[in-house]
């Protein structure tokens, strides 16, 4: 009997179900889970709108009304990510200990919804943005950890993209919403339309709070402690992840959050992905100034905000296509590199021409990085699938520390480099090239590791002596 047959026999015996019955129950379980997880699309939308509404407000005189000078506007964009760097690791360690994302994630939304309604002069907005970063810090790594606690490795990219559509579509529909508020509410109660305490920030913050309260009753926690699962569904939800190479969230042998912290910090792959994502976020900093790049073509505020939508919609479609085929082929690096290549073509087009049609077309190509980003995060979760405590910390370290790139990014787009922003595009092309090379190195490394795992399986006499489950391979 081969090792693969032995593994299959062991799996079927432990599940207590025939293969056909198990498949049917698994399809129903995944469908039920997808319905619950779909709320995250709305959560992502509000997360990005609340953080990015300041870019829409800029078009309505935000800088002039607050008398911002020099790099003060860029500082307002960047300051939110200081909280990310400081809070994301402690927040995900706390989530791993608490094991209740259905409670923690919505409550963080309530807090940032309240904070996003604050406004005032520069110092007050600066403080509000700093606090917003602390409040939002648990959200993204918490959602990524939640998804990896339910879905198998070849299901993650599509799910990460589907629930992250809010991140892409918020650019489109957040701009449409902002266009209505900034034009329709201008001057009401004697305030400019952008003012947080009256309209744009107030309305979006209020919607966030309402959505968060609804999410408390919809989001799951983890398989072993989610109440709406039947006993059969709970058993299958746990066993199918174990069969896929995941470590268990509960039971004997579970590592603590502190042990997970030590494991993550001692793994060079965590630091490689951190540096890679830091550099890539510098390259993708154009997103902060997306409305400004459209406005640089000569359009007024309303037309600019409307023209932001089509590239974002195409980005959502492209992201789904990239992630779907990535899961189907169980390949990661090639799809990330393809996404980066499309983005680079967009950068080069904007660098080389000032033609309005060509520059607007280039924005459609630039936004195709969304698909690569979702596949990259699926790859990160796949790479650290084995131990939940380590995975929780790894996701937070990578996302938190790579926010350094997000802090630096807005300073690459000073107004005196516009309207062509050739220097900005040149920097983006260079950094994207470095990040793509690092992706290639990790791809080659994991292929070598998989080859070693296969040799170990061929040489071993007792499967219990293997360091990894039989059949486990890193997705490359």
JSON list of C-alpha atoms in Angstrom, two decimals, residues 259-339:
[
{"chain": "A", "resi": 259, "resn": "UNK", "atom": "CA", "xyz": [5.10, 30.29, 20.83]},
{"chain": "A", "resi": 260, "resn": "UNK", "atom": "CA", "xyz": [3.56, 31.31, 17.51]},
{"chain": "A", "resi": 261, "resn": "UNK", "atom": "CA", "xyz": [5.29, 34.69, 17.78]},
{"chain": "A", "resi": 262, "resn": "UNK", "atom": "CA", "xyz": [8.66, 33.01, 18.32]},
{"chain": "A", "resi": 263, "resn": "UNK", "atom": "CA", "xyz": [8.08, 30.56, 15.45]},
{"chain": "A", "resi": 264, "resn": "UNK", "atom": "CA", "xyz": [7.12, 33.33, 13.03]},
{"chain": "A", "resi": 265, "resn": "UNK", "atom": "CA", "xyz": [9.97, 35.67, 13.93]},
{"chain": "A", "resi": 266, "resn": "UNK", "atom": "CA", "xyz": [12.50, 32.85, 13.45]},
{"chain": "A", "resi": 267, "resn": "UNK", "atom": "CA", "xyz": [11.29, 31.93, 9.95]},
{"chain": "A", "resi": 268, "resn": "UNK", "atom": "CA", "xyz": [13.17, 33.83, 7.24]},
{"chain": "A", "resi": 269, "resn": "UNK", "atom": "CA", "xyz": [10.23, 33.40, 4.83]},
{"chain": "A", "resi": 270, "resn": "UNK", "atom": "CA", "xyz": [8.18, 35.78, 7.03]},
{"chain": "A", "resi": 271, "resn": "UNK", "atom": "CA", "xyz": [10.81, 38.48, 6.61]},
{"chain": "A", "resi": 272, "resn": "UNK", "atom": "CA", "xyz": [11.18, 37.80, 2.89]},
{"chain": "A", "resi": 273, "resn": "UNK", "atom": "CA", "xyz": [7.45, 38.25, 2.31]},
{"chain": "A", "resi": 274, "resn": "UNK", "atom": "CA", "xyz": [7.52, 41.36, 4.55]},
{"chain": "A", "resi": 275, "resn": "UNK", "atom": "CA", "xyz": [10.26, 43.04, 2.50]},
{"chain": "A", "resi": 276, "resn": "UNK", "atom": "CA", "xyz": [8.62, 41.91, -0.75]},
{"chain": "A", "resi": 277, "resn": "UNK", "atom": "CA", "xyz": [5.25, 43.38, 0.21]},
{"chain": "A", "resi": 278, "resn": "UNK", "atom": "CA", "xyz": [6.86, 46.58, 1.53]},
{"chain": "A", "resi": 279, "resn": "UNK", "atom": "CA", "xyz": [8.53, 47.20, -1.83]},
{"chain": "A", "resi": 280, "resn": "UNK", "atom": "CA", "xyz": [5.37, 46.26, -3.75]},
{"chain": "A", "resi": 281, "resn": "UNK", "atom": "CA", "xyz": [3.25, 48.65, -1.69]},
{"chain": "A", "resi": 282, "resn": "UNK", "atom": "CA", "xyz": [5.61, 51.48, -2.61]},
{"chain": "A", "resi": 283, "resn": "UNK", "atom": "CA", "xyz": [5.07, 50.54, -6.26]},
{"chain": "A", "resi": 284, "resn": "UNK", "atom": "CA", "xyz": [1.30, 50.51, -5.81]},
{"chain": "A", "resi": 285, "resn": "UNK", "atom": "CA", "xyz": [1.12, 53.85, -3.98]},
{"chain": "A", "resi": 286, "resn": "UNK", "atom": "CA", "xyz": [-0.61, 55.38, -7.00]},
{"chain": "A", "resi": 287, "resn": "UNK", "atom": "CA", "xyz": [-3.85, 54.17, -5.43]},
{"chain": "A", "resi": 288, "resn": "UNK", "atom": "CA", "xyz": [-3.66, 57.00, -2.88]},
{"chain": "A", "resi": 289, "resn": "UNK", "atom": "CA", "xyz": [-3.77, 59.53, -5.69]},
{"chain": "A", "resi": 290, "resn": "UNK", "atom": "CA", "xyz": [-6.07, 57.70, -8.09]},
{"chain": "A", "resi": 291, "resn": "UNK", "atom": "CA", "xyz": [-8.67, 60.52, -8.25]},
{"chain": "A", "resi": 292, "resn": "UNK", "atom": "CA", "xyz": [-5.83, 63.05, -8.53]},
{"chain": "A", "resi": 293, "resn": "UNK", "atom": "CA", "xyz": [-4.30, 61.16, -11.48]},
{"chain": "A", "resi": 294, "resn": "UNK", "atom": "CA", "xyz": [-7.65, 61.24, -13.26]},
{"chain": "A", "resi": 295, "resn": "UNK", "atom": "CA", "xyz": [-8.10, 64.93, -12.43]},
{"chain": "A", "resi": 296, "resn": "UNK", "atom": "CA", "xyz": [-4.65, 65.67, -13.88]},
{"chain": "A", "resi": 297, "resn": "UNK", "atom": "CA", "xyz": [-6.15, 64.92, -17.30]},
{"chain": "A", "resi": 298, "resn": "UNK", "atom": "CA", "xyz": [-8.21, 68.10, -17.03]},
{"chain": "A", "resi": 299, "resn": "UNK", "atom": "CA", "xyz": [-11.57, 66.93, -15.67]},
{"chain": "A", "resi": 300, "resn": "UNK", "atom": "CA", "xyz": [-13.66, 68.65, -12.99]},
{"chain": "A", "resi": 301, "resn": "UNK", "atom": "CA", "xyz": [-14.43, 67.06, -9.61]},
{"chain": "A", "resi": 302, "resn": "UNK", "atom": "CA", "xyz": [-17.70, 65.31, -10.54]},
{"chain": "A", "resi": 303, "resn": "UNK", "atom": "CA", "xyz": [-16.41, 63.85, -13.81]},
{"chain": "A", "resi": 304, "resn": "UNK", "atom": "CA", "xyz": [-13.17, 62.79, -12.13]},
{"chain": "A", "resi": 305, "resn": "UNK", "atom": "CA", "xyz": [-14.97, 60.83, -9.40]},
{"chain": "A", "resi": 306, "resn": "UNK", "atom": "CA", "xyz": [-17.18, 59.16, -12.00]},
{"chain": "A", "resi": 307, "resn": "UNK", "atom": "CA", "xyz": [-14.20, 58.20, -14.18]},
{"chain": "A", "resi": 308, "resn": "UNK", "atom": "CA", "xyz": [-12.53, 56.49, -11.22]},
{"chain": "A", "resi": 309, "resn": "UNK", "atom": "CA", "xyz": [-15.21, 53.78, -11.26]},
{"chain": "A", "resi": 310, "resn": "UNK", "atom": "CA", "xyz": [-14.60, 51.89, -14.58]},
{"chain": "A", "resi": 311, "resn": "UNK", "atom": "CA", "xyz": [-10.93, 50.93, -13.92]},
{"chain": "A", "resi": 312, "resn": "UNK", "atom": "CA", "xyz": [-11.92, 49.66, -10.49]},
{"chain": "A", "resi": 313, "resn": "UNK", "atom": "CA", "xyz": [-14.75, 47.52, -11.87]},
{"chain": "A", "resi": 314, "resn": "UNK", "atom": "CA", "xyz": [-12.38, 45.98, -14.43]},
{"chain": "A", "resi": 315, "resn": "UNK", "atom": "CA", "xyz": [-9.88, 45.38, -11.62]},
{"chain": "A", "resi": 316, "resn": "UNK", "atom": "CA", "xyz": [-12.53, 43.42, -9.71]},
{"chain": "A", "resi": 317, "resn": "UNK", "atom": "CA", "xyz": [-13.24, 41.25, -12.77]},
{"chain": "A", "resi": 318, "resn": "UNK", "atom": "CA", "xyz": [-9.54, 40.70, -13.37]},
{"chain": "A", "resi": 319, "resn": "UNK", "atom": "CA", "xyz": [-8.93, 39.82, -9.72]},
{"chain": "A", "resi": 320, "resn": "UNK", "atom": "CA", "xyz": [-11.61, 37.13, -9.86]},
{"chain": "A", "resi": 321, "resn": "UNK", "atom": "CA", "xyz": [-10.14, 35.65, -13.05]},
{"chain": "A", "resi": 322, "resn": "UNK", "atom": "CA", "xyz": [-6.59, 35.60, -11.64]},
{"chain": "A", "resi": 323, "resn": "UNK", "atom": "CA", "xyz": [-7.61, 34.01, -8.35]},
{"chain": "A", "resi": 324, "resn": "UNK", "atom": "CA", "xyz": [-9.98, 31.47, -9.88]},
{"chain": "A", "resi": 325, "resn": "UNK", "atom": "CA", "xyz": [-7.37, 30.10, -12.26]},
{"chain": "A", "resi": 326, "resn": "UNK", "atom": "CA", "xyz": [-4.73, 30.27, -9.55]},
{"chain": "A", "resi": 327, "resn": "UNK", "atom": "CA", "xyz": [-6.84, 28.01, -7.33]},
{"chain": "A", "resi": 328, "resn": "UNK", "atom": "CA", "xyz": [-7.78, 25.72, -10.20]},
{"chain": "A", "resi": 329, "resn": "UNK", "atom": "CA", "xyz": [-4.17, 25.21, -11.29]},
{"chain": "A", "resi": 330, "resn": "UNK", "atom": "CA", "xyz": [-2.81, 25.42, -7.72]},
{"chain": "A", "resi": 331, "resn": "UNK", "atom": "CA", "xyz": [-0.18, 27.87, -8.95]},
{"chain": "A", "resi": 332, "resn": "UNK", "atom": "CA", "xyz": [0.60, 31.20, -7.29]},
{"chain": "A", "resi": 333, "resn": "UNK", "atom": "CA", "xyz": [3.79, 32.90, -8.48]},
{"chain": "A", "resi": 334, "resn": "UNK", "atom": "CA", "xyz": [2.98, 32.91, -12.21]},
{"chain": "A", "resi": 335, "resn": "UNK", "atom": "CA", "xyz": [-0.30, 34.76, -11.66]},
{"chain": "A", "resi": 336, "resn": "UNK", "atom": "CA", "xyz": [1.29, 37.34, -9.36]},
{"chain": "A", "resi": 337, "resn": "UNK", "atom": "CA", "xyz": [4.04, 37.98, -11.91]},
{"chain": "A", "resi": 338, "resn": "UNK", "atom": "CA", "xyz": [1.47, 38.30, -14.72]},
{"chain": "A", "resi": 339, "resn": "UNK", "atom": "CA", "xyz": [-0.48, 40.84, -12.66]}
]
